[in-house]
């Protein structure tokens, strides 16, 4: 007899904690929706995972744009908190050769965002949590510690420090939160780092 066995694979669940930042191309007069959490969630969703974003946006037009974008992309945004104030934004200058130079970053309402009890419970149901850290957002790692201490199931925690440029190259922040993460991500320069 021929029997067909159908395997029902469950999608991996990944929550991204980080910034939803408006990229303001100053010399072009253009804006784009960006940020580490958005970019990571979009690409992970396209690879077949069930993705969500846990963060804050302002109660401004830019915050509404992000919520519409997440809805359009099919990304769970039920843990994106809308706080009073502006949404995170950064100035970007592009020179004639296409190279980018970053100007002032205004974290907006993101600087006042803290994980809620509901966010913490939500993380415990995920397969993985990935956070991109900036100095204005490092308090999230203290709050994430409570999740890593009381794991009901194995939860993969990834922390992205970028090139540590936001921290002035100081590695002490990495050492301070080593116990929180299972995986560390860096965007280092192969020639200088």
PDB file of C-alpha atoms in Angstrom:
ATOM      1  CA  UNK A   1       0.000   0.000   0.000  1.00  0.00           C
ATOM      2  CA  UNK A   2       1.030   3.525  -0.686  1.00  0.00           C
ATOM      3  CA  UNK A   3       0.495   5.834   2.206  1.00  0.00           C
ATOM      4  CA  UNK A   4       1.064   9.516   2.014  1.00  0.00           C
ATOM      5  CA  UNK A   5       2.329  11.101   5.166  1.00  0.00           C
ATOM      6  CA  UNK A   6       1.652  14.792   5.450  1.00  0.00           C
ATOM      7  CA  UNK A   7       3.922  16.720   7.756  1.00  0.00           C
ATOM      8  CA  UNK A   8       2.425  19.764   9.383  1.00  0.00           C
ATOM      9  CA  UNK A   9       5.339  22.042  10.111  1.00  0.00           C
ATOM     10  CA  UNK A  10       4.718  24.968  12.383  1.00  0.00           C
ATOM     11  CA  UNK A  11       6.157  28.303  11.316  1.00  0.00           C
ATOM     12  CA  UNK A  12       8.925  29.676  13.506  1.00  0.00           C
ATOM     13  CA  UNK A  13       7.826  32.681  15.536  1.00  0.00           C
ATOM     14  CA  UNK A  14      10.236  35.588  15.776  1.00  0.00           C
ATOM     15  CA  UNK A  15       9.680  38.896  17.559  1.00  0.00           C
ATOM     16  CA  UNK A  16      11.839  41.889  16.689  1.00  0.00           C
ATOM     17  CA  UNK A  17      12.435  44.580  19.282  1.00  0.00           C
ATOM     18  CA  UNK A  18      13.925  47.785  17.975  1.00  0.00           C
ATOM     19  CA  UNK A  19      13.386  50.879  16.002  1.00  0.00           C
ATOM     20  CA  UNK A  20      10.883  51.808  13.375  1.00  0.00           C
ATOM     21  CA  UNK A  21      12.689  54.866  12.039  1.00  0.00           C
ATOM     22  CA  UNK A  22      11.782  57.300   9.285  1.00  0.00           C
ATOM     23  CA  UNK A  23      14.781  57.815   6.984  1.00  0.00           C
ATOM     24  CA  UNK A  24      14.751  61.486   5.956  1.00  0.00           C
ATOM     25  CA  UNK A  25      16.877  61.952   2.836  1.00  0.00           C
ATOM     26  CA  UNK A  26      17.593  65.621   3.428  1.00  0.00           C
ATOM     27  CA  UNK A  27      19.226  66.608   0.127  1.00  0.00           C
ATOM     28  CA  UNK A  28      16.665  64.611  -1.891  1.00  0.00           C
ATOM     29  CA  UNK A  29      13.592  65.752   0.034  1.00  0.00           C
ATOM     30  CA  UNK A  30      12.462  62.140   0.299  1.00  0.00           C
ATOM     31  CA  UNK A  31      11.425  59.914   3.205  1.00  0.00           C
ATOM     32  CA  UNK A  32      11.378  56.140   3.529  1.00  0.00           C
ATOM     33  CA  UNK A  33      10.190  53.850   6.270  1.00  0.00           C
ATOM     34  CA  UNK A  34      13.101  51.947   7.760  1.00  0.00           C
ATOM     35  CA  UNK A  35      14.733  50.821  10.958  1.00  0.00           C
ATOM     36  CA  UNK A  36      16.299  47.592  12.093  1.00  0.00           C
ATOM     37  CA  UNK A  37      13.077  46.030  13.370  1.00  0.00           C
ATOM     38  CA  UNK A  38      11.160  46.756  10.170  1.00  0.00           C
ATOM     39  CA  UNK A  39      13.880  45.563   7.806  1.00  0.00           C
ATOM     40  CA  UNK A  40      14.532  42.378   9.787  1.00  0.00           C
ATOM     41  CA  UNK A  41      10.851  41.528  10.155  1.00  0.00           C
ATOM     42  CA  UNK A  42      10.140  42.001   6.446  1.00  0.00           C
ATOM     43  CA  UNK A  43      13.000  39.756   5.343  1.00  0.00           C
ATOM     44  CA  UNK A  44      12.246  37.104   7.951  1.00  0.00           C
ATOM     45  CA  UNK A  45       8.559  37.096   6.984  1.00  0.00           C
ATOM     46  CA  UNK A  46       9.542  36.620   3.331  1.00  0.00           C
ATOM     47  CA  UNK A  47      11.547  33.555   4.402  1.00  0.00           C
ATOM     48  CA  UNK A  48       8.382  32.016   5.846  1.00  0.00           C
ATOM     49  CA  UNK A  49       8.515  32.831   9.566  1.00  0.00           C
ATOM     50  CA  UNK A  50       5.655  34.289  11.573  1.00  0.00           C
ATOM     51  CA  UNK A  51       7.077  37.674  12.499  1.00  0.00           C
ATOM     52  CA  UNK A  52       6.085  40.380  14.918  1.00  0.00           C
ATOM     53  CA  UNK A  53       7.466  43.715  16.044  1.00  0.00           C
ATOM     54  CA  UNK A  54       7.565  44.934  19.628  1.00  0.00           C
ATOM     55  CA  UNK A  55       8.393  48.631  19.888  1.00  0.00           C
ATOM     56  CA  UNK A  56       6.873  52.098  19.981  1.00  0.00           C
ATOM     57  CA  UNK A  57       5.939  54.734  17.437  1.00  0.00           C
ATOM     58  CA  UNK A  58       4.648  58.238  17.970  1.00  0.00           C
ATOM     59  CA  UNK A  59       1.045  59.304  17.572  1.00  0.00           C
ATOM     60  CA  UNK A  60       2.008  61.284  14.472  1.00  0.00           C
ATOM     61  CA  UNK A  61       1.554  60.746  10.737  1.00  0.00           C
ATOM     62  CA  UNK A  62       4.816  58.771  10.542  1.00  0.00           C
ATOM     63  CA  UNK A  63       3.603  56.373  13.238  1.00  0.00           C
ATOM     64  CA  UNK A  64       0.429  55.774  11.228  1.00  0.00           C
ATOM     65  CA  UNK A  65       2.516  55.095   8.102  1.00  0.00           C
ATOM     66  CA  UNK A  66       4.433  52.390   9.952  1.00  0.00           C
ATOM     67  CA  UNK A  67       1.257  50.712  11.189  1.00  0.00           C
ATOM     68  CA  UNK A  68      -0.131  50.675   7.630  1.00  0.00           C
ATOM     69  CA  UNK A  69       3.167  49.265   6.286  1.00  0.00           C
ATOM     70  CA  UNK A  70       3.189  46.471   8.870  1.00  0.00           C
ATOM     71  CA  UNK A  71      -0.415  45.606   8.060  1.00  0.00           C
ATOM     72  CA  UNK A  72       0.407  45.540   4.334  1.00  0.00           C
ATOM     73  CA  UNK A  73       3.430  43.275   4.939  1.00  0.00           C
ATOM     74  CA  UNK A  74       1.415  40.866   7.116  1.00  0.00           C
ATOM     75  CA  UNK A  75       3.589  41.435  10.172  1.00  0.00           C
ATOM     76  CA  UNK A  76       2.002  41.209  13.620  1.00  0.00           C
ATOM     77  CA  UNK A  77       2.041  44.714  15.071  1.00  0.00           C
ATOM     78  CA  UNK A  78      -0.236  44.075  18.055  1.00  0.00           C
ATOM     79  CA  UNK A  79       2.727  44.918  20.334  1.00  0.00           C
ATOM     80  CA  UNK A  80       3.664  48.180  18.631  1.00  0.00           C
ATOM     81  CA  UNK A  81       2.768  50.788  21.219  1.00  0.00           C
ATOM     82  CA  UNK A  82       1.591  54.209  20.071  1.00  0.00           C
ATOM     83  CA  UNK A  83       2.996  56.804  22.459  1.00  0.00           C
ATOM     84  CA  UNK A  84       2.511  60.543  22.617  1.00  0.00           C
ATOM     85  CA  UNK A  85       5.153  62.342  20.581  1.00  0.00           C
ATOM     86  CA  UNK A  86       7.075  61.839  17.385  1.00  0.00           C
ATOM     87  CA  UNK A  87       8.180  58.642  15.696  1.00  0.00           C
ATOM     88  CA  UNK A  88      11.896  57.905  15.514  1.00  0.00           C
ATOM     89  CA  UNK A  89      13.647  59.577  12.542  1.00  0.00           C
ATOM     90  CA  UNK A  90      17.150  60.029  11.164  1.00  0.00           C
ATOM     91  CA  UNK A  91      18.685  62.447   8.688  1.00  0.00           C
ATOM     92  CA  UNK A  92      20.479  60.883   5.737  1.00  0.00           C
ATOM     93  CA  UNK A  93      22.640  62.779   3.278  1.00  0.00           C
ATOM     94  CA  UNK A  94      23.612  61.133  -0.020  1.00  0.00           C
ATOM     95  CA  UNK A  95      26.630  62.416  -1.930  1.00  0.00           C
ATOM     96  CA  UNK A  96      27.171  62.379  -5.701  1.00  0.00           C
ATOM     97  CA  UNK A  97      28.653  58.863  -5.619  1.00  0.00           C
ATOM     98  CA  UNK A  98      25.656  57.498  -3.690  1.00  0.00           C
ATOM     99  CA  UNK A  99      27.408  57.135  -0.333  1.00  0.00           C
ATOM    100  CA  UNK A 100      25.307  57.854   2.715  1.00  0.00           C
ATOM    101  CA  UNK A 101      26.237  60.004   5.666  1.00  0.00           C
ATOM    102  CA  UNK A 102      23.989  59.902   8.679  1.00  0.00           C
ATOM    103  CA  UNK A 103      23.023  63.060  10.514  1.00  0.00           C
ATOM    104  CA  UNK A 104      20.942  63.568  13.632  1.00  0.00           C
ATOM    105  CA  UNK A 105      18.919  60.645  14.921  1.00  0.00           C
ATOM    106  CA  UNK A 106      15.868  61.611  16.953  1.00  0.00           C
ATOM    107  CA  UNK A 107      14.594  58.517  18.790  1.00  0.00           C
ATOM    108  CA  UNK A 108      11.309  60.302  19.493  1.00  0.00           C
ATOM    109  CA  UNK A 109       8.850  58.283  21.580  1.00  0.00           C
ATOM    110  CA  UNK A 110      11.135  55.241  21.343  1.00  0.00           C
ATOM    111  CA  UNK A 111      13.377  56.784  24.034  1.00  0.00           C
ATOM    112  CA  UNK A 112      10.518  56.545  26.563  1.00  0.00           C
ATOM    113  CA  UNK A 113       9.372  53.059  25.547  1.00  0.00           C
ATOM    114  CA  UNK A 114       9.543  50.223  28.064  1.00  0.00           C
ATOM    115  CA  UNK A 115       8.473  46.617  27.691  1.00  0.00           C
ATOM    116  CA  UNK A 116       5.038  45.971  29.145  1.00  0.00           C
ATOM    117  CA  UNK A 117       4.007  42.872  31.103  1.00  0.00           C
ATOM    118  CA  UNK A 118       2.035  41.809  28.026  1.00  0.00           C
ATOM    119  CA  UNK A 119       5.190  42.143  25.893  1.00  0.00           C
ATOM    120  CA  UNK A 120       7.133  39.962  28.340  1.00  0.00           C
ATOM    121  CA  UNK A 121       4.396  37.287  28.286  1.00  0.00           C
ATOM    122  CA  UNK A 122       4.352  37.472  24.480  1.00  0.00           C
ATOM    123  CA  UNK A 123       8.112  36.805  24.278  1.00  0.00           C
ATOM    124  CA  UNK A 124       7.694  33.619  26.280  1.00  0.00           C
ATOM    125  CA  UNK A 125       5.509  32.258  23.459  1.00  0.00           C
ATOM    126  CA  UNK A 126       8.072  33.020  20.736  1.00  0.00           C
ATOM    127  CA  UNK A 127      10.804  30.809  19.332  1.00  0.00           C
ATOM    128  CA  UNK A 128      13.196  33.747  19.041  1.00  0.00           C
ATOM    129  CA  UNK A 129      13.528  37.393  20.016  1.00  0.00           C
ATOM    130  CA  UNK A 130      15.928  39.731  18.248  1.00  0.00           C
ATOM    131  CA  UNK A 131      16.761  43.198  19.554  1.00  0.00           C
ATOM    132  CA  UNK A 132      18.845  45.950  17.958  1.00  0.00           C
ATOM    133  CA  UNK A 133      20.375  48.147  20.630  1.00  0.00           C
ATOM    134  CA  UNK A 134      21.258  51.820  20.714  1.00  0.00           C
ATOM    135  CA  UNK A 135      22.346  53.828  23.800  1.00  0.00           C
ATOM    136  CA  UNK A 136      18.896  55.442  24.046  1.00  0.00           C
ATOM    137  CA  UNK A 137      17.332  51.982  23.976  1.00  0.00           C
ATOM    138  CA  UNK A 138      19.748  49.928  26.117  1.00  0.00           C
ATOM    139  CA  UNK A 139      17.297  49.863  29.059  1.00  0.00           C
ATOM    140  CA  UNK A 140      15.318  47.300  27.028  1.00  0.00           C
ATOM    141  CA  UNK A 141      18.110  44.774  27.689  1.00  0.00           C
ATOM    142  CA  UNK A 142      17.583  45.166  31.450  1.00  0.00           C
ATOM    143  CA  UNK A 143      13.881  44.521  30.917  1.00  0.00           C
ATOM    144  CA  UNK A 144      14.581  41.574  28.605  1.00  0.00           C
ATOM    145  CA  UNK A 145      16.650  39.952  31.369  1.00  0.00           C
ATOM    146  CA  UNK A 146      13.443  38.901  33.133  1.00  0.00           C
ATOM    147  CA  UNK A 147      12.448  36.843  30.068  1.00  0.00           C
ATOM    148  CA  UNK A 148      15.800  35.101  29.843  1.00  0.00           C
ATOM    149  CA  UNK A 149      15.765  34.247  33.582  1.00  0.00           C
ATOM    150  CA  UNK A 150      12.342  32.605  33.532  1.00  0.00           C
ATOM    151  CA  UNK A 151      12.252  30.759  30.220  1.00  0.00           C
ATOM    152  CA  UNK A 152       9.487  28.177  30.099  1.00  0.00           C
ATOM    153  CA  UNK A 153      10.833  26.851  26.863  1.00  0.00           C
ATOM    154  CA  UNK A 154      14.036  27.490  25.031  1.00  0.00           C
ATOM    155  CA  UNK A 155      13.879  31.003  23.618  1.00  0.00           C
ATOM    156  CA  UNK A 156      16.676  32.104  21.310  1.00  0.00           C
ATOM    157  CA  UNK A 157      17.662  35.691  22.116  1.00  0.00           C
ATOM    158  CA  UNK A 158      19.769  37.658  19.632  1.00  0.00           C
ATOM    159  CA  UNK A 159      21.247  41.100  20.315  1.00  0.00           C
ATOM    160  CA  UNK A 160      22.501  43.255  17.431  1.00  0.00           C
ATOM    161  CA  UNK A 161      25.039  45.907  18.463  1.00  0.00           C
ATOM    162  CA  UNK A 162      25.800  47.113  14.938  1.00  0.00           C
ATOM    163  CA  UNK A 163      29.366  48.363  14.648  1.00  0.00           C
ATOM    164  CA  UNK A 164      29.346  49.650  18.261  1.00  0.00           C
ATOM    165  CA  UNK A 165      29.734  53.138  16.763  1.00  0.00           C
ATOM    166  CA  UNK A 166      26.705  54.374  18.707  1.00  0.00           C
ATOM    167  CA  UNK A 167      28.537  53.259  21.851  1.00  0.00           C
ATOM    168  CA  UNK A 168      31.813  54.928  20.842  1.00  0.00           C
ATOM    169  CA  UNK A 169      33.345  51.499  20.236  1.00  0.00           C
ATOM    170  CA  UNK A 170      33.058  50.687  23.949  1.00  0.00           C
ATOM    171  CA  UNK A 171      32.617  46.932  24.364  1.00  0.00           C
ATOM    172  CA  UNK A 172      31.546  47.125  28.026  1.00  0.00           C
ATOM    173  CA  UNK A 173      27.863  47.164  27.004  1.00  0.00           C
ATOM    174  CA  UNK A 174      28.421  43.815  25.283  1.00  0.00           C
ATOM    175  CA  UNK A 175      30.041  42.334  28.376  1.00  0.00           C
ATOM    176  CA  UNK A 176      27.308  43.689  30.666  1.00  0.00           C
ATOM    177  CA  UNK A 177      24.552  41.882  28.762  1.00  0.00           C
ATOM    178  CA  UNK A 178      26.332  38.672  27.734  1.00  0.00           C
ATOM    179  CA  UNK A 179      24.016  36.601  29.935  1.00  0.00           C
ATOM    180  CA  UNK A 180      20.901  37.918  28.186  1.00  0.00           C
ATOM    181  CA  UNK A 181      21.756  36.703  24.687  1.00  0.00           C
ATOM    182  CA  UNK A 182      22.337  33.379  22.988  1.00  0.00           C
ATOM    183  CA  UNK A 183      23.675  35.112  19.901  1.00  0.00           C
ATOM    184  CA  UNK A 184      25.420  38.437  19.322  1.00  0.00           C
ATOM    185  CA  UNK A 185      25.383  40.225  15.979  1.00  0.00           C
ATOM    186  CA  UNK A 186      27.900  42.866  14.899  1.00  0.00           C
ATOM    187  CA  UNK A 187      28.282  44.944  11.764  1.00  0.00           C
ATOM    188  CA  UNK A 188      32.042  45.320  11.935  1.00  0.00           C
ATOM    189  CA  UNK A 189      34.467  46.622   9.339  1.00  0.00           C
ATOM    190  CA  UNK A 190      36.804  43.798   8.289  1.00  0.00           C
ATOM    191  CA  UNK A 191      39.714  46.199   7.790  1.00  0.00           C
ATOM    192  CA  UNK A 192      39.559  48.097  11.062  1.00  0.00           C
ATOM    193  CA  UNK A 193      37.794  45.841  13.555  1.00  0.00           C
TER     194      UNK A 193
END
